[in-house]
Amino acid sequence: MTQMAETELQKALAAYQAQASTATAHEATIAEFRHRIEEIEAQIDSIKTLLATALRPPELDLALIREADAERRQAEIQLERLGQDKARLAAQMRGIERERQAMAPELQESERLCWRALFEQLKGAIDAKTLDTLFVAGLQAGLTESAVRAAILPSPTQPDALVAQLRQRFDLPD
């Protein structure tokens, strides 16, 4: 039975690690999209500043006016393209964020299954007959069920430290 419980724990851990890996990849992609959006915003700001501070050629020089207008049109086209790129990245990022948020309950459930598998594994290692005998003896001694349980299973003084030890020992998720 212990071997089966270990196998179940290993399966649960593998499933959790696969989900966590996907979640981490989503987070990395979101961070990359945010960085790329920031770069695009910086380019947009730079072009807008350039357009706002561009010198106007003298009105009499038609060639300079045409050249300045052509540069202005190119800058506006580039602004439009950058805006479209930014909107596309933002939409993709929102989609991945939704996927990541949708994964959160599954990830929590997977973590709970890891702990459940560990519980079953540890429970299988306990001599149930001795516990039954101890429980019945406590009841016969006049103790209540809750008093017997408290005597057999005292509350840990530092549950967080015990959780951390279990996580480390059995490679459980944080």
Short mmCIF file of N, CA and C in Angstrom, two decimals:
data_model
loop_
_atom_site.label_atom_id
_atom_site.label_comp_id
_atom_site.label_asym_id
_atom_site.label_seq_id
_atom_site.Cartn_x
_atom_site.Cartn_y
_atom_site.Cartn_z
N MET A 1 0.82 -1.19 0.00
CA MET A 1 0.00 0.00 0.00
C MET A 1 0.86 1.25 0.00
N THR A 2 1.98 1.21 0.76
CA THR A 2 2.86 2.36 0.79
C THR A 2 3.41 2.66 -0.59
N GLN A 3 3.78 1.61 -1.32
CA GLN A 3 4.32 1.82 -2.66
C GLN A 3 3.27 2.49 -3.55
N MET A 4 1.99 2.07 -3.43
CA MET A 4 0.94 2.67 -4.24
C MET A 4 0.76 4.14 -3.87
N ALA A 5 0.80 4.45 -2.55
CA ALA A 5 0.64 5.83 -2.11
C ALA A 5 1.81 6.68 -2.61
N GLU A 6 3.02 6.12 -2.59
CA GLU A 6 4.16 6.86 -3.12
C GLU A 6 3.97 7.16 -4.60
N THR A 7 3.46 6.17 -5.30
CA THR A 7 3.21 6.37 -6.72
C THR A 7 2.16 7.45 -6.93
N GLU A 8 1.13 7.45 -6.10
CA GLU A 8 0.10 8.48 -6.19
C GLU A 8 0.69 9.86 -5.88
N LEU A 9 1.57 9.92 -4.88
CA LEU A 9 2.22 11.19 -4.56
C LEU A 9 3.09 11.64 -5.72
N GLN A 10 3.82 10.72 -6.30
CA GLN A 10 4.67 11.08 -7.44
C GLN A 10 3.83 11.56 -8.61
N LYS A 11 2.70 10.90 -8.86
CA LYS A 11 1.80 11.34 -9.94
C LYS A 11 1.25 12.73 -9.66
N ALA A 12 0.82 12.94 -8.42
CA ALA A 12 0.26 14.24 -8.05
C ALA A 12 1.31 15.34 -8.18
N LEU A 13 2.54 15.04 -7.75
CA LEU A 13 3.62 16.02 -7.86
C LEU A 13 3.95 16.31 -9.32
N ALA A 14 3.97 15.28 -10.14
CA ALA A 14 4.26 15.47 -11.57
C ALA A 14 3.17 16.32 -12.23
N ALA A 15 1.92 16.06 -11.88
CA ALA A 15 0.82 16.85 -12.44
C ALA A 15 0.92 18.30 -12.00
N TYR A 16 1.22 18.49 -10.72
CA TYR A 16 1.37 19.86 -10.22
C TYR A 16 2.52 20.57 -10.92
N GLN A 17 3.65 19.89 -11.04
CA GLN A 17 4.81 20.52 -11.67
C GLN A 17 4.55 20.88 -13.12
N ALA A 18 3.78 20.06 -13.81
CA ALA A 18 3.43 20.38 -15.20
C ALA A 18 2.55 21.62 -15.25
N GLN A 19 1.57 21.70 -14.36
CA GLN A 19 0.70 22.88 -14.32
C GLN A 19 1.49 24.12 -13.89
N ALA A 20 2.34 23.96 -12.91
CA ALA A 20 3.14 25.09 -12.43
C ALA A 20 4.09 25.58 -13.52
N SER A 21 4.63 24.65 -14.29
CA SER A 21 5.52 25.02 -15.39
C SER A 21 4.76 25.84 -16.43
N THR A 22 3.55 25.42 -16.75
CA THR A 22 2.73 26.17 -17.70
C THR A 22 2.41 27.56 -17.15
N ALA A 23 2.07 27.63 -15.87
CA ALA A 23 1.77 28.92 -15.24
C ALA A 23 2.99 29.83 -15.26
N THR A 24 4.16 29.27 -14.99
CA THR A 24 5.39 30.06 -15.02
C THR A 24 5.69 30.55 -16.43
N ALA A 25 5.45 29.70 -17.41
CA ALA A 25 5.65 30.11 -18.81
C ALA A 25 4.69 31.24 -19.17
N HIS A 26 3.46 31.16 -18.69
CA HIS A 26 2.49 32.24 -18.94
C HIS A 26 2.98 33.54 -18.31
N GLU A 27 3.47 33.45 -17.08
CA GLU A 27 3.96 34.65 -16.40
C GLU A 27 5.14 35.26 -17.14
N ALA A 28 6.03 34.42 -17.65
CA ALA A 28 7.18 34.92 -18.41
C ALA A 28 6.72 35.58 -19.70
N THR A 29 5.74 34.99 -20.37
CA THR A 29 5.21 35.57 -21.60
C THR A 29 4.55 36.91 -21.32
N ILE A 30 3.79 36.99 -20.24
CA ILE A 30 3.14 38.25 -19.86
C ILE A 30 4.19 39.32 -19.59
N ALA A 31 5.25 38.95 -18.87
CA ALA A 31 6.32 39.91 -18.58
C ALA A 31 7.00 40.37 -19.87
N GLU A 32 7.20 39.44 -20.81
CA GLU A 32 7.80 39.80 -22.09
C GLU A 32 6.89 40.75 -22.86
N PHE A 33 5.60 40.47 -22.88
CA PHE A 33 4.65 41.36 -23.56
C PHE A 33 4.66 42.75 -22.93
N ARG A 34 4.67 42.80 -21.60
CA ARG A 34 4.70 44.11 -20.92
C ARG A 34 5.96 44.89 -21.32
N HIS A 35 7.08 44.18 -21.37
CA HIS A 35 8.34 44.83 -21.75
C HIS A 35 8.26 45.36 -23.18
N ARG A 36 7.73 44.53 -24.08
CA ARG A 36 7.61 44.96 -25.48
C ARG A 36 6.65 46.13 -25.63
N ILE A 37 5.56 46.12 -24.86
CA ILE A 37 4.62 47.24 -24.89
C ILE A 37 5.29 48.51 -24.39
N GLU A 38 6.09 48.40 -23.33
CA GLU A 38 6.82 49.56 -22.82
C GLU A 38 7.78 50.10 -23.88
N GLU A 39 8.46 49.21 -24.59
CA GLU A 39 9.37 49.65 -25.66
C GLU A 39 8.60 50.38 -26.76
N ILE A 40 7.45 49.84 -27.14
CA ILE A 40 6.63 50.48 -28.17
C ILE A 40 6.16 51.84 -27.69
N GLU A 41 5.73 51.92 -26.43
CA GLU A 41 5.29 53.21 -25.89
C GLU A 41 6.42 54.22 -25.90
N ALA A 42 7.64 53.78 -25.61
CA ALA A 42 8.79 54.68 -25.65
C ALA A 42 9.04 55.16 -27.08
N GLN A 43 8.92 54.25 -28.06
CA GLN A 43 9.08 54.65 -29.46
C GLN A 43 8.00 55.64 -29.87
N ILE A 44 6.77 55.38 -29.45
CA ILE A 44 5.66 56.29 -29.77
C ILE A 44 5.92 57.66 -29.18
N ASP A 45 6.33 57.70 -27.92
CA ASP A 45 6.62 58.99 -27.27
C ASP A 45 7.75 59.71 -27.99
N SER A 46 8.76 58.96 -28.40
CA SER A 46 9.89 59.56 -29.11
C SER A 46 9.45 60.18 -30.43
N ILE A 47 8.63 59.45 -31.18
CA ILE A 47 8.15 59.96 -32.48
C ILE A 47 7.24 61.16 -32.27
N LYS A 48 6.38 61.11 -31.26
CA LYS A 48 5.50 62.24 -30.98
C LYS A 48 6.31 63.48 -30.61
N THR A 49 7.34 63.28 -29.82
CA THR A 49 8.21 64.41 -29.45
C THR A 49 8.91 64.96 -30.67
N LEU A 50 9.39 64.07 -31.52
CA LEU A 50 10.06 64.48 -32.75
C LEU A 50 9.10 65.28 -33.64
N LEU A 51 7.87 64.81 -33.76
CA LEU A 51 6.88 65.52 -34.58
C LEU A 51 6.53 66.88 -33.98
N ALA A 52 6.43 66.92 -32.67
CA ALA A 52 6.06 68.18 -32.02
C ALA A 52 7.17 69.21 -32.09
N THR A 53 8.41 68.74 -32.11
CA THR A 53 9.54 69.68 -32.10
C THR A 53 10.16 69.87 -33.48
N ALA A 54 9.58 69.22 -34.49
CA ALA A 54 10.14 69.35 -35.85
C ALA A 54 10.05 70.80 -36.32
N LEU A 55 11.13 71.24 -36.91
CA LEU A 55 11.15 72.61 -37.44
C LEU A 55 10.31 72.70 -38.70
N ARG A 56 9.62 73.77 -38.82
CA ARG A 56 8.83 74.01 -40.03
C ARG A 56 9.74 74.71 -41.04
N PRO A 57 9.80 74.15 -42.25
CA PRO A 57 10.67 74.79 -43.25
C PRO A 57 10.08 76.13 -43.69
N PRO A 58 10.92 76.97 -44.21
CA PRO A 58 10.41 78.25 -44.71
C PRO A 58 9.33 78.00 -45.76
N GLU A 59 8.32 78.78 -45.73
CA GLU A 59 7.17 78.57 -46.60
C GLU A 59 7.50 78.70 -48.08
N LEU A 60 8.54 79.40 -48.41
CA LEU A 60 8.83 79.65 -49.81
C LEU A 60 9.58 78.50 -50.48
N ASP A 61 10.22 77.63 -49.70
CA ASP A 61 11.00 76.54 -50.27
C ASP A 61 10.12 75.29 -50.39
N LEU A 62 9.55 75.10 -51.59
CA LEU A 62 8.60 74.02 -51.84
C LEU A 62 9.24 72.64 -51.65
N ALA A 63 10.48 72.46 -52.03
CA ALA A 63 11.16 71.16 -51.90
C ALA A 63 11.29 70.78 -50.43
N LEU A 64 11.66 71.75 -49.59
CA LEU A 64 11.78 71.47 -48.15
C LEU A 64 10.42 71.16 -47.53
N ILE A 65 9.40 71.87 -47.99
CA ILE A 65 8.05 71.63 -47.47
C ILE A 65 7.61 70.20 -47.80
N ARG A 66 7.86 69.79 -49.05
CA ARG A 66 7.48 68.43 -49.46
C ARG A 66 8.27 67.38 -48.68
N GLU A 67 9.54 67.63 -48.49
CA GLU A 67 10.38 66.69 -47.74
C GLU A 67 9.90 66.57 -46.29
N ALA A 68 9.60 67.71 -45.67
CA ALA A 68 9.11 67.71 -44.29
C ALA A 68 7.76 67.00 -44.19
N ASP A 69 6.89 67.23 -45.18
CA ASP A 69 5.59 66.55 -45.19
C ASP A 69 5.76 65.04 -45.35
N ALA A 70 6.69 64.63 -46.22
CA ALA A 70 6.95 63.20 -46.42
C ALA A 70 7.47 62.57 -45.13
N GLU A 71 8.37 63.26 -44.44
CA GLU A 71 8.90 62.76 -43.17
C GLU A 71 7.79 62.67 -42.13
N ARG A 72 6.93 63.67 -42.13
CA ARG A 72 5.81 63.70 -41.18
C ARG A 72 4.85 62.53 -41.47
N ARG A 73 4.55 62.29 -42.74
CA ARG A 73 3.67 61.17 -43.10
C ARG A 73 4.30 59.84 -42.69
N GLN A 74 5.60 59.70 -42.94
CA GLN A 74 6.29 58.46 -42.54
C GLN A 74 6.21 58.26 -41.02
N ALA A 75 6.41 59.35 -40.28
CA ALA A 75 6.33 59.27 -38.82
C ALA A 75 4.92 58.90 -38.38
N GLU A 76 3.91 59.47 -39.03
CA GLU A 76 2.52 59.15 -38.69
C GLU A 76 2.19 57.70 -39.03
N ILE A 77 2.71 57.22 -40.16
CA ILE A 77 2.51 55.81 -40.53
C ILE A 77 3.17 54.90 -39.50
N GLN A 78 4.37 55.29 -39.09
CA GLN A 78 5.08 54.50 -38.08
C GLN A 78 4.32 54.52 -36.75
N LEU A 79 3.76 55.69 -36.39
CA LEU A 79 2.95 55.78 -35.17
C LEU A 79 1.75 54.85 -35.25
N GLU A 80 1.10 54.84 -36.40
CA GLU A 80 -0.07 53.98 -36.57
C GLU A 80 0.32 52.50 -36.45
N ARG A 81 1.43 52.13 -37.09
CA ARG A 81 1.89 50.74 -37.03
C ARG A 81 2.25 50.36 -35.60
N LEU A 82 2.95 51.26 -34.91
CA LEU A 82 3.31 50.98 -33.52
C LEU A 82 2.07 50.85 -32.64
N GLY A 83 1.08 51.70 -32.88
CA GLY A 83 -0.17 51.62 -32.13
C GLY A 83 -0.88 50.29 -32.36
N GLN A 84 -0.86 49.83 -33.61
CA GLN A 84 -1.47 48.53 -33.93
C GLN A 84 -0.70 47.40 -33.26
N ASP A 85 0.63 47.48 -33.29
CA ASP A 85 1.46 46.46 -32.64
C ASP A 85 1.17 46.43 -31.13
N LYS A 86 1.07 47.61 -30.55
CA LYS A 86 0.80 47.70 -29.11
C LYS A 86 -0.57 47.10 -28.79
N ALA A 87 -1.57 47.42 -29.59
CA ALA A 87 -2.92 46.88 -29.36
C ALA A 87 -2.93 45.36 -29.51
N ARG A 88 -2.21 44.84 -30.51
CA ARG A 88 -2.14 43.40 -30.72
C ARG A 88 -1.47 42.71 -29.53
N LEU A 89 -0.35 43.27 -29.08
CA LEU A 89 0.35 42.69 -27.93
C LEU A 89 -0.51 42.75 -26.67
N ALA A 90 -1.20 43.88 -26.48
CA ALA A 90 -2.05 44.02 -25.30
C ALA A 90 -3.18 42.99 -25.33
N ALA A 91 -3.75 42.75 -26.50
CA ALA A 91 -4.82 41.75 -26.62
C ALA A 91 -4.28 40.35 -26.33
N GLN A 92 -3.11 40.03 -26.87
CA GLN A 92 -2.50 38.73 -26.60
C GLN A 92 -2.19 38.57 -25.11
N MET A 93 -1.68 39.64 -24.52
CA MET A 93 -1.34 39.60 -23.11
C MET A 93 -2.59 39.38 -22.25
N ARG A 94 -3.68 40.07 -22.59
CA ARG A 94 -4.93 39.87 -21.84
C ARG A 94 -5.41 38.43 -21.96
N GLY A 95 -5.27 37.85 -23.15
CA GLY A 95 -5.67 36.45 -23.34
C GLY A 95 -4.86 35.51 -22.47
N ILE A 96 -3.57 35.73 -22.42
CA ILE A 96 -2.70 34.88 -21.60
C ILE A 96 -2.98 35.11 -20.12
N GLU A 97 -3.25 36.37 -19.74
CA GLU A 97 -3.60 36.64 -18.34
C GLU A 97 -4.88 35.92 -17.95
N ARG A 98 -5.86 35.89 -18.85
CA ARG A 98 -7.11 35.17 -18.58
C ARG A 98 -6.83 33.67 -18.42
N GLU A 99 -5.99 33.13 -19.29
CA GLU A 99 -5.63 31.71 -19.18
C GLU A 99 -4.96 31.44 -17.85
N ARG A 100 -4.04 32.32 -17.47
CA ARG A 100 -3.31 32.16 -16.20
C ARG A 100 -4.28 32.22 -15.02
N GLN A 101 -5.22 33.16 -15.06
CA GLN A 101 -6.20 33.26 -13.98
C GLN A 101 -7.10 32.03 -13.94
N ALA A 102 -7.44 31.51 -15.10
CA ALA A 102 -8.28 30.31 -15.16
C ALA A 102 -7.54 29.09 -14.62
N MET A 103 -6.22 29.10 -14.73
CA MET A 103 -5.42 27.99 -14.24
C MET A 103 -5.27 28.00 -12.72
N ALA A 104 -5.45 29.14 -12.08
CA ALA A 104 -5.20 29.26 -10.64
C ALA A 104 -5.99 28.24 -9.82
N PRO A 105 -7.30 28.08 -10.03
CA PRO A 105 -8.02 27.07 -9.24
C PRO A 105 -7.51 25.65 -9.51
N GLU A 106 -7.17 25.36 -10.76
CA GLU A 106 -6.65 24.03 -11.09
C GLU A 106 -5.31 23.80 -10.39
N LEU A 107 -4.50 24.84 -10.34
CA LEU A 107 -3.20 24.73 -9.68
C LEU A 107 -3.38 24.50 -8.18
N GLN A 108 -4.33 25.22 -7.58
CA GLN A 108 -4.62 25.02 -6.15
C GLN A 108 -5.14 23.61 -5.89
N GLU A 109 -6.01 23.14 -6.78
CA GLU A 109 -6.54 21.78 -6.63
C GLU A 109 -5.42 20.75 -6.78
N SER A 110 -4.53 20.98 -7.70
CA SER A 110 -3.40 20.08 -7.90
C SER A 110 -2.51 20.06 -6.66
N GLU A 111 -2.30 21.22 -6.06
CA GLU A 111 -1.51 21.29 -4.82
C GLU A 111 -2.22 20.52 -3.70
N ARG A 112 -3.54 20.69 -3.61
CA ARG A 112 -4.31 19.98 -2.59
C ARG A 112 -4.20 18.46 -2.81
N LEU A 113 -4.20 18.03 -4.06
CA LEU A 113 -4.07 16.60 -4.36
C LEU A 113 -2.70 16.07 -3.95
N CYS A 114 -1.67 16.90 -4.07
CA CYS A 114 -0.33 16.49 -3.60
C CYS A 114 -0.36 16.24 -2.09
N TRP A 115 -0.97 17.17 -1.37
CA TRP A 115 -1.06 17.02 0.09
C TRP A 115 -1.92 15.81 0.45
N ARG A 116 -2.99 15.58 -0.30
CA ARG A 116 -3.86 14.43 -0.04
C ARG A 116 -3.09 13.13 -0.26
N ALA A 117 -2.31 13.07 -1.33
CA ALA A 117 -1.51 11.88 -1.61
C ALA A 117 -0.47 11.66 -0.51
N LEU A 118 0.13 12.74 -0.02
CA LEU A 118 1.09 12.60 1.09
C LEU A 118 0.37 12.09 2.34
N PHE A 119 -0.81 12.64 2.61
CA PHE A 119 -1.59 12.20 3.76
C PHE A 119 -1.85 10.70 3.68
N GLU A 120 -2.29 10.24 2.52
CA GLU A 120 -2.59 8.82 2.34
C GLU A 120 -1.32 7.98 2.51
N GLN A 121 -0.21 8.49 2.00
CA GLN A 121 1.06 7.76 2.13
C GLN A 121 1.46 7.66 3.59
N LEU A 122 1.39 8.76 4.31
CA LEU A 122 1.77 8.75 5.73
C LEU A 122 0.79 7.93 6.55
N LYS A 123 -0.49 8.03 6.23
CA LYS A 123 -1.50 7.25 6.94
C LYS A 123 -1.25 5.75 6.76
N GLY A 124 -0.83 5.36 5.57
CA GLY A 124 -0.53 3.96 5.30
C GLY A 124 0.66 3.44 6.10
N ALA A 125 1.52 4.34 6.54
CA ALA A 125 2.70 3.93 7.29
C ALA A 125 2.41 3.76 8.78
N ILE A 126 1.22 4.17 9.21
CA ILE A 126 0.86 4.09 10.63
C ILE A 126 0.21 2.74 10.92
N ASP A 127 0.51 2.19 12.08
CA ASP A 127 -0.12 0.93 12.50
C ASP A 127 -1.51 1.26 13.04
N ALA A 128 -2.52 1.04 12.22
CA ALA A 128 -3.90 1.40 12.57
C ALA A 128 -4.41 0.58 13.76
N LYS A 129 -3.98 -0.67 13.87
CA LYS A 129 -4.44 -1.52 14.97
C LYS A 129 -3.99 -0.95 16.31
N THR A 130 -2.76 -0.47 16.37
CA THR A 130 -2.26 0.14 17.61
C THR A 130 -3.05 1.40 17.94
N LEU A 131 -3.36 2.19 16.94
CA LEU A 131 -4.16 3.40 17.17
C LEU A 131 -5.56 3.04 17.68
N ASP A 132 -6.17 2.03 17.07
CA ASP A 132 -7.50 1.59 17.53
C ASP A 132 -7.45 1.14 18.98
N THR A 133 -6.43 0.37 19.30
CA THR A 133 -6.27 -0.13 20.67
C THR A 133 -6.09 1.03 21.64
N LEU A 134 -5.26 1.98 21.27
CA LEU A 134 -5.02 3.15 22.10
C LEU A 134 -6.30 3.96 22.28
N PHE A 135 -7.06 4.11 21.23
CA PHE A 135 -8.30 4.88 21.27
C PHE A 135 -9.32 4.21 22.20
N VAL A 136 -9.49 2.90 22.05
CA VAL A 136 -10.45 2.17 22.89
C VAL A 136 -10.00 2.21 24.34
N ALA A 137 -8.71 2.06 24.59
CA ALA A 137 -8.21 2.11 25.96
C ALA A 137 -8.48 3.48 26.58
N GLY A 138 -8.32 4.54 25.80
CA GLY A 138 -8.61 5.88 26.31
C GLY A 138 -10.07 6.05 26.65
N LEU A 139 -10.94 5.52 25.80
CA LEU A 139 -12.38 5.60 26.07
C LEU A 139 -12.73 4.81 27.33
N GLN A 140 -12.14 3.64 27.48
CA GLN A 140 -12.39 2.81 28.66
C GLN A 140 -11.85 3.46 29.93
N ALA A 141 -10.85 4.33 29.76
CA ALA A 141 -10.28 5.04 30.91
C ALA A 141 -11.14 6.23 31.31
N GLY A 142 -12.23 6.45 30.58
CA GLY A 142 -13.14 7.52 30.93
C GLY A 142 -12.90 8.82 30.18
N LEU A 143 -12.00 8.81 29.22
CA LEU A 143 -11.74 10.01 28.44
C LEU A 143 -12.80 10.14 27.34
N THR A 144 -13.08 11.36 26.96
CA THR A 144 -13.99 11.58 25.83
C THR A 144 -13.23 11.34 24.54
N GLU A 145 -13.99 11.18 23.44
CA GLU A 145 -13.34 10.96 22.14
C GLU A 145 -12.39 12.10 21.81
N SER A 146 -12.83 13.33 22.07
CA SER A 146 -11.97 14.48 21.74
C SER A 146 -10.73 14.51 22.63
N ALA A 147 -10.86 14.08 23.89
CA ALA A 147 -9.70 14.04 24.79
C ALA A 147 -8.71 12.97 24.33
N VAL A 148 -9.22 11.82 23.88
CA VAL A 148 -8.34 10.76 23.37
C VAL A 148 -7.62 11.25 22.12
N ARG A 149 -8.38 11.88 21.21
CA ARG A 149 -7.76 12.41 19.98
C ARG A 149 -6.69 13.44 20.31
N ALA A 150 -6.98 14.31 21.28
CA ALA A 150 -6.01 15.34 21.66
C ALA A 150 -4.76 14.71 22.26
N ALA A 151 -4.93 13.62 22.99
CA ALA A 151 -3.78 12.95 23.60
C ALA A 151 -2.94 12.22 22.55
N ILE A 152 -3.63 11.64 21.56
CA ILE A 152 -2.92 10.90 20.51
C ILE A 152 -2.31 11.86 19.49
N LEU A 153 -3.07 12.88 19.15
CA LEU A 153 -2.66 13.84 18.10
C LEU A 153 -2.55 15.24 18.69
N PRO A 154 -1.50 15.51 19.43
CA PRO A 154 -1.36 16.86 19.98
C PRO A 154 -1.14 17.87 18.85
N SER A 155 -1.59 19.08 19.08
CA SER A 155 -1.39 20.13 18.07
C SER A 155 0.08 20.49 18.01
N PRO A 156 0.63 20.59 16.81
CA PRO A 156 2.04 20.98 16.71
C PRO A 156 2.22 22.41 17.21
N THR A 157 3.34 22.63 17.89
CA THR A 157 3.59 23.97 18.44
C THR A 157 3.94 24.96 17.34
N GLN A 158 4.53 24.49 16.26
CA GLN A 158 4.90 25.36 15.15
C GLN A 158 4.44 24.72 13.84
N PRO A 159 3.14 24.85 13.53
CA PRO A 159 2.63 24.17 12.33
C PRO A 159 3.27 24.68 11.03
N ASP A 160 3.60 25.96 10.97
CA ASP A 160 4.22 26.49 9.76
C ASP A 160 5.59 25.87 9.51
N ALA A 161 6.34 25.66 10.59
CA ALA A 161 7.66 25.03 10.46
C ALA A 161 7.50 23.58 10.00
N LEU A 162 6.49 22.89 10.52
CA LEU A 162 6.25 21.51 10.12
C LEU A 162 5.84 21.44 8.65
N VAL A 163 5.00 22.37 8.22
CA VAL A 163 4.59 22.43 6.81
C VAL A 163 5.82 22.65 5.93
N ALA A 164 6.69 23.56 6.34
CA ALA A 164 7.92 23.83 5.57
C ALA A 164 8.80 22.58 5.50
N GLN A 165 8.90 21.85 6.61
CA GLN A 165 9.71 20.62 6.62
C GLN A 165 9.11 19.57 5.68
N LEU A 166 7.78 19.44 5.72
CA LEU A 166 7.12 18.47 4.84
C LEU A 166 7.32 18.85 3.38
N ARG A 167 7.19 20.14 3.08
CA ARG A 167 7.39 20.59 1.70
C ARG A 167 8.79 20.24 1.21
N GLN A 168 9.76 20.50 2.06
CA GLN A 168 11.15 20.23 1.67
C GLN A 168 11.41 18.73 1.56
N ARG A 169 10.96 17.98 2.54
CA ARG A 169 11.23 16.54 2.57
C ARG A 169 10.58 15.79 1.41
N PHE A 170 9.35 16.18 1.07
CA PHE A 170 8.61 15.46 0.02
C PHE A 170 8.51 16.25 -1.28
N ASP A 171 9.24 17.35 -1.36
CA ASP A 171 9.26 18.19 -2.56
C ASP A 171 7.86 18.65 -2.96
N LEU A 172 7.09 19.08 -1.96
CA LEU A 172 5.72 19.54 -2.19
C LEU A 172 5.73 20.99 -2.64
N PRO A 173 4.67 21.41 -3.34
CA PRO A 173 4.61 22.79 -3.84
C PRO A 173 4.48 23.80 -2.71
N ASP A 174 4.96 25.00 -2.98
CA ASP A 174 4.86 26.10 -2.00
C ASP A 174 3.50 26.72 -2.04
#
